[in-house]
PDB file of C-alpha atoms in Angstrom:
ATOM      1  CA  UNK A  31       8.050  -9.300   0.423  1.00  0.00           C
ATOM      2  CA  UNK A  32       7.453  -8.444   4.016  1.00  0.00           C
ATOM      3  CA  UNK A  33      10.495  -7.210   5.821  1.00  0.00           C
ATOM      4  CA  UNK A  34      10.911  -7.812   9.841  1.00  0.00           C
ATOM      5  CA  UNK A  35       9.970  -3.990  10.632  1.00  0.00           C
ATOM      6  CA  UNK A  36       7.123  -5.016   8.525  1.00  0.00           C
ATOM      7  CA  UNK A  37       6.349  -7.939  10.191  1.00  0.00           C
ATOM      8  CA  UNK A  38       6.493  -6.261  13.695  1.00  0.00           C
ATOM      9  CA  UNK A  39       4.474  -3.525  12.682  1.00  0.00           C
ATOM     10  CA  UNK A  40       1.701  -5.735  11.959  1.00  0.00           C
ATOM     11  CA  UNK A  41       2.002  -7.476  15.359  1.00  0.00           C
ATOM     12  CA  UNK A  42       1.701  -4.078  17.191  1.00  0.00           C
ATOM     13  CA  UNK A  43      -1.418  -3.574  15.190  1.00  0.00           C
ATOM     14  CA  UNK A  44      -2.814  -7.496  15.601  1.00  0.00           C
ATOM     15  CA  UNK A  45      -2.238  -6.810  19.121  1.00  0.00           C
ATOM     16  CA  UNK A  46      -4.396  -3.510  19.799  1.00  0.00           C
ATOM     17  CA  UNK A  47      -6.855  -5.912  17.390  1.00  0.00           C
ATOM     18  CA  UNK A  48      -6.608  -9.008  19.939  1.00  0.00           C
ATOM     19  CA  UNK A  49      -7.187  -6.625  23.388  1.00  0.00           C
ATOM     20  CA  UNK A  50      -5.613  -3.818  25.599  1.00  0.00           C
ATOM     21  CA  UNK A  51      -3.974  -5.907  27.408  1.00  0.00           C
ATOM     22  CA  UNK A  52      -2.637  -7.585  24.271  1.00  0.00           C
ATOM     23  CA  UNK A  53      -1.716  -3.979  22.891  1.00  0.00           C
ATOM     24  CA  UNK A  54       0.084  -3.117  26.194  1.00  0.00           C
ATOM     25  CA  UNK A  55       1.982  -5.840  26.329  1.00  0.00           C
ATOM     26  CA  UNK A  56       3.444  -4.843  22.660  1.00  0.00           C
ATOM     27  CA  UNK A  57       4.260  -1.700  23.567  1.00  0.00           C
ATOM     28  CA  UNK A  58       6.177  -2.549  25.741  1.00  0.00           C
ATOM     29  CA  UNK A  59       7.934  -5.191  23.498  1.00  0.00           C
ATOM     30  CA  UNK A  60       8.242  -3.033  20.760  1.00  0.00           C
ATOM     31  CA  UNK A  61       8.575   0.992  21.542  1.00  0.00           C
ATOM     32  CA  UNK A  62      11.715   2.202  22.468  1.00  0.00           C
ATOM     33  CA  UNK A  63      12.213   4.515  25.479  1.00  0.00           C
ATOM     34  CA  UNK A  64      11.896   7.411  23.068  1.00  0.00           C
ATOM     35  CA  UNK A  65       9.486   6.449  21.056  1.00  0.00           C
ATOM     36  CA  UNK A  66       6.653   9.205  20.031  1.00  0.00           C
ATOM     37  CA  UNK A  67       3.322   8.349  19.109  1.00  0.00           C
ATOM     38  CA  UNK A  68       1.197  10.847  17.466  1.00  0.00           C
ATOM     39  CA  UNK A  69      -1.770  10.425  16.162  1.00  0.00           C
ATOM     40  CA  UNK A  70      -4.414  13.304  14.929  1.00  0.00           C
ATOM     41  CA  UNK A  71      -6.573  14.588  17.567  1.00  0.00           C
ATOM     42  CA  UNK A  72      -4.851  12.351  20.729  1.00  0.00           C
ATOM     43  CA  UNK A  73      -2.333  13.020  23.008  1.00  0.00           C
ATOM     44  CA  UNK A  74       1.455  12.532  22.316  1.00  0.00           C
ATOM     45  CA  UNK A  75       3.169  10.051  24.331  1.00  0.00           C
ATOM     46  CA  UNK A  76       6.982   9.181  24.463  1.00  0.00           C
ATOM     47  CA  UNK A  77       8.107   5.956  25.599  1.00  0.00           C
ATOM     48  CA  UNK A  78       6.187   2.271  26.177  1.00  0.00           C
ATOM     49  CA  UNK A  79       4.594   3.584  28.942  1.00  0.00           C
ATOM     50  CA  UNK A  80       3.101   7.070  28.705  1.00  0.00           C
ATOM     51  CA  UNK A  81       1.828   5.035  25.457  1.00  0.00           C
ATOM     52  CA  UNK A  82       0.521   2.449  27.660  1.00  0.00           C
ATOM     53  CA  UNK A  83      -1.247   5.055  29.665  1.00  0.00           C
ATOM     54  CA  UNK A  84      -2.725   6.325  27.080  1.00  0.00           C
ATOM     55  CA  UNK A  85      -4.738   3.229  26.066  1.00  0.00           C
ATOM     56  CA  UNK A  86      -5.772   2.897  29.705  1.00  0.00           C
ATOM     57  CA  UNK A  87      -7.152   6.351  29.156  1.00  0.00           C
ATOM     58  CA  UNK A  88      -9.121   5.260  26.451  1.00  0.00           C
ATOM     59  CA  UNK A  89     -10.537   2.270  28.345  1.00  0.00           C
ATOM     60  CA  UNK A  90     -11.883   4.800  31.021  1.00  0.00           C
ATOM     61  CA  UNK A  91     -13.285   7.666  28.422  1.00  0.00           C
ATOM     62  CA  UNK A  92     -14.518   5.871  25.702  1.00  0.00           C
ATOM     63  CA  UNK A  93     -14.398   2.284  26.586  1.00  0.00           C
ATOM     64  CA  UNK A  94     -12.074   1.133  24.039  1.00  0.00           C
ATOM     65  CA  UNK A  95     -11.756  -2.420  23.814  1.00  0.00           C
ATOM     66  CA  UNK A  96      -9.705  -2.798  20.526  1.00  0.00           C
ATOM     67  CA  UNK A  97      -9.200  -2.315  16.848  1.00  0.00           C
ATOM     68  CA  UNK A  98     -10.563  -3.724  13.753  1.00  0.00           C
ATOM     69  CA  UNK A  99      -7.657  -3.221  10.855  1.00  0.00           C
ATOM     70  CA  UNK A 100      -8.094  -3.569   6.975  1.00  0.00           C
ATOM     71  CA  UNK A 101      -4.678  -3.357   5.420  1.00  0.00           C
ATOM     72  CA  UNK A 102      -5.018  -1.684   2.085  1.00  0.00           C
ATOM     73  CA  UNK A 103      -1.440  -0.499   1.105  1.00  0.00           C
ATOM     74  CA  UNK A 104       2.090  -1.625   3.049  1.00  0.00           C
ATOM     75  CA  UNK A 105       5.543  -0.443   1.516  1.00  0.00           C
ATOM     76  CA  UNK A 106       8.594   0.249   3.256  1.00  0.00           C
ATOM     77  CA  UNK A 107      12.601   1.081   3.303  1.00  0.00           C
ATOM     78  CA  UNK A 108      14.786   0.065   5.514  1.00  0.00           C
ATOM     79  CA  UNK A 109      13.654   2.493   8.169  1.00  0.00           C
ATOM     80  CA  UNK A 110      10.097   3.411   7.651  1.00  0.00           C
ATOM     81  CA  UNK A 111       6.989   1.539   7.478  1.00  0.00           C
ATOM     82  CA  UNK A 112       3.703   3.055   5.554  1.00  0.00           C
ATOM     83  CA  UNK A 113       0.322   1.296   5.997  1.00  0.00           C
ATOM     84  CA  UNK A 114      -3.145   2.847   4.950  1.00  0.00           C
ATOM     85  CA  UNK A 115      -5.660   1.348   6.454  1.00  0.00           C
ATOM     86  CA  UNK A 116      -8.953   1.063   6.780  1.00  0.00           C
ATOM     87  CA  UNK A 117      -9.541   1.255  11.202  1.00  0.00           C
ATOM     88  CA  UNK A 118     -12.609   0.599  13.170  1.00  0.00           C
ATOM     89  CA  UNK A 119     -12.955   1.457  16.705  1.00  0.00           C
ATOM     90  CA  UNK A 120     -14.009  -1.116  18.921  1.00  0.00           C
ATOM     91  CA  UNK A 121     -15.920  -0.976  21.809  1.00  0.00           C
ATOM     92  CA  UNK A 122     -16.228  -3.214  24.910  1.00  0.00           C
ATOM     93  CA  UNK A 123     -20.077  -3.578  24.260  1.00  0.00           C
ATOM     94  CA  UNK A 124     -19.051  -4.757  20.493  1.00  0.00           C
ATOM     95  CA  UNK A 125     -20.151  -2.159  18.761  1.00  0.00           C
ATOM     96  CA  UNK A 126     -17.665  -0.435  15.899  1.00  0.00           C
ATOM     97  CA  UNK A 127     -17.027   3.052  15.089  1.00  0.00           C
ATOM     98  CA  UNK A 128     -15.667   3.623  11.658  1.00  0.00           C
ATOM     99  CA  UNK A 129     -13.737   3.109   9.260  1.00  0.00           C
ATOM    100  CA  UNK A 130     -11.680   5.903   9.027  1.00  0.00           C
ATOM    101  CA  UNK A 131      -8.640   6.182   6.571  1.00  0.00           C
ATOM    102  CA  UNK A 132      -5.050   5.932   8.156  1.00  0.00           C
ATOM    103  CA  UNK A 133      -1.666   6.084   6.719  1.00  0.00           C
ATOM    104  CA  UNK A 134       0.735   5.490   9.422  1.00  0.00           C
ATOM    105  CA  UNK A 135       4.170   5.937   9.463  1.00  0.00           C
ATOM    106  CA  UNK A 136       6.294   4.146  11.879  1.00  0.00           C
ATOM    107  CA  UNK A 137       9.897   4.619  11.676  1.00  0.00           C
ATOM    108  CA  UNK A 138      12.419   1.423  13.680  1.00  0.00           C
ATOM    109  CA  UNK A 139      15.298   1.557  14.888  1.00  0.00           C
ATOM    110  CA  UNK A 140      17.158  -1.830  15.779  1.00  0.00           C
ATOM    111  CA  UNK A 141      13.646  -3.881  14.701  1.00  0.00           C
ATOM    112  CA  UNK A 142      11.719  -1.503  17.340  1.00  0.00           C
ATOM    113  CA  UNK A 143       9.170   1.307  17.006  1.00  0.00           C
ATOM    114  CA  UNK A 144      11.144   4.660  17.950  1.00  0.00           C
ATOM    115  CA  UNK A 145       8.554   7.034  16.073  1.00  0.00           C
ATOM    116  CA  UNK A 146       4.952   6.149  15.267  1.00  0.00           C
ATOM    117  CA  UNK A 147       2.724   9.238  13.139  1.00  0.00           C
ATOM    118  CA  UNK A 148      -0.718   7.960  12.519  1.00  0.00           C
ATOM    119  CA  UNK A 149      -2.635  10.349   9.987  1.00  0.00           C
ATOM    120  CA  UNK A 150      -6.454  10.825   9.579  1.00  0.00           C
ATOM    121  CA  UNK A 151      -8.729  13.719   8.999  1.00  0.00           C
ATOM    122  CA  UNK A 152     -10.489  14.397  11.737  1.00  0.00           C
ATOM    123  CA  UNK A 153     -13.468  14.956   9.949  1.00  0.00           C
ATOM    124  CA  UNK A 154     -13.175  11.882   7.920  1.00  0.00           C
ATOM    125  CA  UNK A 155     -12.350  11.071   4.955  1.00  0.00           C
ATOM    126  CA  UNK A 156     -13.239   7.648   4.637  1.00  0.00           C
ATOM    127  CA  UNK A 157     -15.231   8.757   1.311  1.00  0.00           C
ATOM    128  CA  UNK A 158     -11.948   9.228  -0.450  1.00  0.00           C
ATOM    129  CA  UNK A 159     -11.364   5.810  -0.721  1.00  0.00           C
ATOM    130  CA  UNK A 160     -12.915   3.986  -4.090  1.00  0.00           C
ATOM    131  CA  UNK A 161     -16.741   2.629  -2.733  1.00  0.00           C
TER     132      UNK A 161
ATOM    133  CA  UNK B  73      17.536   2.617  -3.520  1.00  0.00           C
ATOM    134  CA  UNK B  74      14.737   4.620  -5.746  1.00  0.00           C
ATOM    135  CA  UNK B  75      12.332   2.279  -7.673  1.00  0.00           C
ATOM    136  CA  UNK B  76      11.449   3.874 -11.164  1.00  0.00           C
ATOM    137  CA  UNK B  77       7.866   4.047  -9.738  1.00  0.00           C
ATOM    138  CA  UNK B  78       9.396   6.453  -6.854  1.00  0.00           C
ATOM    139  CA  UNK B  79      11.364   8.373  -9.465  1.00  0.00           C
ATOM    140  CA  UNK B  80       7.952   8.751 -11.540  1.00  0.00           C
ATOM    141  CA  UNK B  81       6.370  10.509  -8.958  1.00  0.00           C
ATOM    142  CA  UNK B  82       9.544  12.477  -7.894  1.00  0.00           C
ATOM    143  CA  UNK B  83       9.358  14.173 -11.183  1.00  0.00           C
ATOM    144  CA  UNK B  84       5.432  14.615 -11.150  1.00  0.00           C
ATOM    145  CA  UNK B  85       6.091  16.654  -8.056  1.00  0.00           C
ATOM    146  CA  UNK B  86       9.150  18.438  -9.562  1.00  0.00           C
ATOM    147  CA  UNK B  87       7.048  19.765 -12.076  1.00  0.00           C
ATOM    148  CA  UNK B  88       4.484  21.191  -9.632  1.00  0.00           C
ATOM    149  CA  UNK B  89       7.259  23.170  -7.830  1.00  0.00           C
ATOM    150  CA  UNK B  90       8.460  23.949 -11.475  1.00  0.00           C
ATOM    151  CA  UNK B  91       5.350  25.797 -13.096  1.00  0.00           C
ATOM    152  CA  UNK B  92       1.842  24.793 -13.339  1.00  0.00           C
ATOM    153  CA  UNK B  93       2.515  24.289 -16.800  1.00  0.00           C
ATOM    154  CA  UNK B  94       4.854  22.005 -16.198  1.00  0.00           C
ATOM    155  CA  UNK B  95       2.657  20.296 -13.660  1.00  0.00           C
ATOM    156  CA  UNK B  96      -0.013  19.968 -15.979  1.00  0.00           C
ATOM    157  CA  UNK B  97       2.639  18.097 -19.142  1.00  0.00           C
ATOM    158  CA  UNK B  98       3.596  15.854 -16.316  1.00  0.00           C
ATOM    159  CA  UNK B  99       0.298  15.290 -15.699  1.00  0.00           C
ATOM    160  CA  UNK B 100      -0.850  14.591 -19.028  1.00  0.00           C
ATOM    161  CA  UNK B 101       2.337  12.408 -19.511  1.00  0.00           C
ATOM    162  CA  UNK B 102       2.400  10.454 -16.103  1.00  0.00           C
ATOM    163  CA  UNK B 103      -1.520   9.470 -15.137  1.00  0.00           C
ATOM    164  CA  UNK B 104      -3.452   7.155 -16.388  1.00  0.00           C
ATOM    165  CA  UNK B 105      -6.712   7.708 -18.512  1.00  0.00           C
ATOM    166  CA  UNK B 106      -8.797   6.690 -15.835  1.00  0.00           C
ATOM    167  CA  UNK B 107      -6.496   7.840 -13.085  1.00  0.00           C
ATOM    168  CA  UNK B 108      -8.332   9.051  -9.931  1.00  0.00           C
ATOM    169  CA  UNK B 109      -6.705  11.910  -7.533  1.00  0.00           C
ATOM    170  CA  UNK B 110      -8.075  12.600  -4.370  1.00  0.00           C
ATOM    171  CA  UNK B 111      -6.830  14.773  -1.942  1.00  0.00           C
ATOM    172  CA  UNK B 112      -8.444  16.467   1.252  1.00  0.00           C
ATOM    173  CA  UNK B 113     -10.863  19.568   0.758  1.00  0.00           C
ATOM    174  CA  UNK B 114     -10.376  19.673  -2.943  1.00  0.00           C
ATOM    175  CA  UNK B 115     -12.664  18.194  -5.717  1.00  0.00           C
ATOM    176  CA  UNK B 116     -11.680  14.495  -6.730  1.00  0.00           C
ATOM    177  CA  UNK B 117     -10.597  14.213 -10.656  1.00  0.00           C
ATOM    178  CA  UNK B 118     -10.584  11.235 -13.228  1.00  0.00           C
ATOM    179  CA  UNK B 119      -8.057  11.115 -15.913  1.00  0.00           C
ATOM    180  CA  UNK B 120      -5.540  13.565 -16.776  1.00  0.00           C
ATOM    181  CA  UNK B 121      -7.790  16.208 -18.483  1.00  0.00           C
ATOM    182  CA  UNK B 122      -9.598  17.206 -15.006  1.00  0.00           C
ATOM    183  CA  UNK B 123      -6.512  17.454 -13.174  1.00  0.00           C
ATOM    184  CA  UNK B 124      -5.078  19.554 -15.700  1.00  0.00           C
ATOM    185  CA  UNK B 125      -8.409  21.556 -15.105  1.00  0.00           C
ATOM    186  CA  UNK B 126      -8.423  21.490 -11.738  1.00  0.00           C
ATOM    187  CA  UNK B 127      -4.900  23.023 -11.585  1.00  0.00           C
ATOM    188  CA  UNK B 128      -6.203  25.837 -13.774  1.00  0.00           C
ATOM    189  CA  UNK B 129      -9.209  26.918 -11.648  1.00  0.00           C
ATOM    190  CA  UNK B 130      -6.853  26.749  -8.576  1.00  0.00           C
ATOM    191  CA  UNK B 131      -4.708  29.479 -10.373  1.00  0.00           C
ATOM    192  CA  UNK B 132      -8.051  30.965 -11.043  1.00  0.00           C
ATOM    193  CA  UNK B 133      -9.777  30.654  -7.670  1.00  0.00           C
ATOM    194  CA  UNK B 134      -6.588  31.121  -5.241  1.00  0.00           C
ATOM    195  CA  UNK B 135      -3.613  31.981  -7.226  1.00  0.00           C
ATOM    196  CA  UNK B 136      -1.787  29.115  -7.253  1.00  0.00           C
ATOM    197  CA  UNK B 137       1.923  28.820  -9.014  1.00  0.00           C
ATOM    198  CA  UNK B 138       3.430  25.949  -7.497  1.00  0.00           C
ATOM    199  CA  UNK B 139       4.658  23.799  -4.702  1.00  0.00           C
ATOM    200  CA  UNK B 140       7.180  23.759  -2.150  1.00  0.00           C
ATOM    201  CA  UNK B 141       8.250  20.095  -0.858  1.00  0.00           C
ATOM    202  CA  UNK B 142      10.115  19.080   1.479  1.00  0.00           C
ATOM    203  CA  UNK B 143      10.598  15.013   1.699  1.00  0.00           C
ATOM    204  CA  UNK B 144      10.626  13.333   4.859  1.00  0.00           C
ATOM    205  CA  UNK B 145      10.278   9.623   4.219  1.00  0.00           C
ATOM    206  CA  UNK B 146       9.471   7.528   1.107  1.00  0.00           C
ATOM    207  CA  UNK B 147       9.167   3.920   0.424  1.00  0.00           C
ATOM    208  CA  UNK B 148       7.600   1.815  -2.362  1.00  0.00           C
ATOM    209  CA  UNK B 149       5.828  -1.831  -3.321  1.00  0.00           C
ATOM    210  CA  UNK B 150       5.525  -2.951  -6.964  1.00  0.00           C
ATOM    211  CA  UNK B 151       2.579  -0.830  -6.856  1.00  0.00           C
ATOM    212  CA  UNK B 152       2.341   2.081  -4.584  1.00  0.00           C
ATOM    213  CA  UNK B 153       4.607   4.883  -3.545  1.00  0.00           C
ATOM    214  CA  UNK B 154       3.988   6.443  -0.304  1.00  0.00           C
ATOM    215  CA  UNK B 155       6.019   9.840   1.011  1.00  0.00           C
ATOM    216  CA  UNK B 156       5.509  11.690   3.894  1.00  0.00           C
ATOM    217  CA  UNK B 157       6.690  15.496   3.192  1.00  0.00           C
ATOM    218  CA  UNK B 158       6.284  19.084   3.940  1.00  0.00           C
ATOM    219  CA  UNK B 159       4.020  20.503   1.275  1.00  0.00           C
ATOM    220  CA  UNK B 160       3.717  24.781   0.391  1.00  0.00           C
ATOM    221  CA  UNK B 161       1.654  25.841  -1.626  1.00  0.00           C
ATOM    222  CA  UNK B 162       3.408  29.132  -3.571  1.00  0.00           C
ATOM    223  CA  UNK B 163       0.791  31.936  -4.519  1.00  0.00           C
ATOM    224  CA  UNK B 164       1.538  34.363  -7.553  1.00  0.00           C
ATOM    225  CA  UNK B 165       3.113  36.724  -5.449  1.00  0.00           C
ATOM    226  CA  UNK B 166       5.393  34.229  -4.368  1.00  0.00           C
ATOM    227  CA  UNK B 167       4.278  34.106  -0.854  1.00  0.00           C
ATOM    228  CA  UNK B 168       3.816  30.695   0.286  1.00  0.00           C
ATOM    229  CA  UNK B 169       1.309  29.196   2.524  1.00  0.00           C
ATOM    230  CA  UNK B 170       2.392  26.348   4.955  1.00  0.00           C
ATOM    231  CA  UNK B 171       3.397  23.923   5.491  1.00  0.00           C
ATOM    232  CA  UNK B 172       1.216  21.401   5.745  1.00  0.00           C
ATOM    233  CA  UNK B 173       2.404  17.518   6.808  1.00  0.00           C
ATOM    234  CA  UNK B 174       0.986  15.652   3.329  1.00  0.00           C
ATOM    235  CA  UNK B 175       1.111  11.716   3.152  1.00  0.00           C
ATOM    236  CA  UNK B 176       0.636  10.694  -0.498  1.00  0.00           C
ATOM    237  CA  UNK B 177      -0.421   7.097  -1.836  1.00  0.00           C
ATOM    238  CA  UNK B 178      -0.108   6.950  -5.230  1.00  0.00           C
ATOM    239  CA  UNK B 179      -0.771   3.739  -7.304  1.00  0.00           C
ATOM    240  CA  UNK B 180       1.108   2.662 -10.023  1.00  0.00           C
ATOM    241  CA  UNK B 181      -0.075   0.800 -13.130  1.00  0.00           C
ATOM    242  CA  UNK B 182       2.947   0.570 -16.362  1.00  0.00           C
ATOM    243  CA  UNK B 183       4.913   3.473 -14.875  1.00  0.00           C
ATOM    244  CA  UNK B 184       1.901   5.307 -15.033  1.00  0.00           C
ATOM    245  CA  UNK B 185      -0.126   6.917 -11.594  1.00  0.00           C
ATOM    246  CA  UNK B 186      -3.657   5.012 -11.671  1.00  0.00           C
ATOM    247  CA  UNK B 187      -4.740   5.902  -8.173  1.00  0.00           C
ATOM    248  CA  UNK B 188      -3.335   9.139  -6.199  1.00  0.00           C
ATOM    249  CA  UNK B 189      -4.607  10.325  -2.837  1.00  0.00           C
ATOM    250  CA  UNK B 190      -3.195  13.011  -1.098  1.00  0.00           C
ATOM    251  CA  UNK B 191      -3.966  13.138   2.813  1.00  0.00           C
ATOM    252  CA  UNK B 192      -3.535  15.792   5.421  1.00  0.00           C
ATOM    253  CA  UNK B 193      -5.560  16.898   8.467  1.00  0.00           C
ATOM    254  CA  UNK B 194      -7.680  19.437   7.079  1.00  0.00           C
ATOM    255  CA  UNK B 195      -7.627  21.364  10.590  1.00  0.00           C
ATOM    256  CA  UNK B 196      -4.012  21.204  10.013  1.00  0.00           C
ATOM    257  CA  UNK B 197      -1.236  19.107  11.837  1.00  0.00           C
ATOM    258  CA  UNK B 198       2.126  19.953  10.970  1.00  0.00           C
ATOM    259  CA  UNK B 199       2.117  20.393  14.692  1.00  0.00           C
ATOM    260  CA  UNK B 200       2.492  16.715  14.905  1.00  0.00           C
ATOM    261  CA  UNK B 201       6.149  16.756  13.479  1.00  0.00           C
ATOM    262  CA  UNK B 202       8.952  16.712  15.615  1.00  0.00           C
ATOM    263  CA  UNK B 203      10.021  20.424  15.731  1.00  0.00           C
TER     264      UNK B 203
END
């Protein structure tokens, strides 16, 4: 059974699938003022809006437009959410990078975000799922 | 509270920081015939028979005795167990390597592991925990 911190997590997601803009907007909703977001190979960023930043960065470098997201796995405590996933890159002519494999882990505090680790090899290791 | 799923893979764990040996009974006790582990940079097994070989040519090839693991987070479906730990890998000599931030899924059919993947950054990102 889906629990809230479940439920949110996968509106955070659904939103970087929907737009930036979209994504922004749940950042700000949903990361507290601490919050750290890691993920392999990007920038850290603490709080809604060095996140927010971040995917404005994005836009400009490698004009991303969004996610595509293919839950595989979701369990979680009380605290913690895990997810692997199955993430394509999109960009704002269409086209989609990926997949690549993540397991995220996003830990809440008081139904909100306050620590977000996204794993992947960054060389891929979308072969280690079953074809 | 610990599902007997979580506690399953607790002790398959235990027993690799016990002794290979001991890895390798828990092994031949805990996965399925047709269990698959995967984990980054290392070959990919099927049933318990090749992991119990692959654990002997990594005492072969690199000295391996054990593990060292540290737990950060675990949570659990029906099916899967994920945990996010601190993973060292002890050598012969007893000098350990490490660590390296390890997510694990592992998928759980009768109380048995049918499906384990093991993934960390292999450049290496234990960098991305909070220190």
């Amino acid at each position: 059974m889906a629990t809230s911190n479940e439920r949110v997590f996968r509106e955070v997601l659904g939103a970087n699938c929907e737009s930036v803009a979209a994504a922004q907007a749940a950042v700000r909703k949903y990361f507290t003022d601490d919050c750290v977001w890691q993920q392999s190979g990007l920038p850290t960023t603490t709080g809604p809006e060095e996140a927010v930043a971040l995917l404005d960065g994005l836009v400009d470098s490698i004009g991303f437009a969004g996610l595509e997201v293919e839950y595989l796995h979701v369990a979680s405590n009380d605290d913690v959410v895990f997810t692997e996933r199955l993430d394509w890159m999109v960009g704002k002519d269409g086209k989609r990078l990926g997949p690549v494999v993540v397991v995220g882990v996003a830990e809440f505090r008081d139904e909100k975000i306050c620590a977000w680790r996204e794993y992947f090899d960054t060389s891929g290791f979308a072969h280690m799922l079953p074809s």
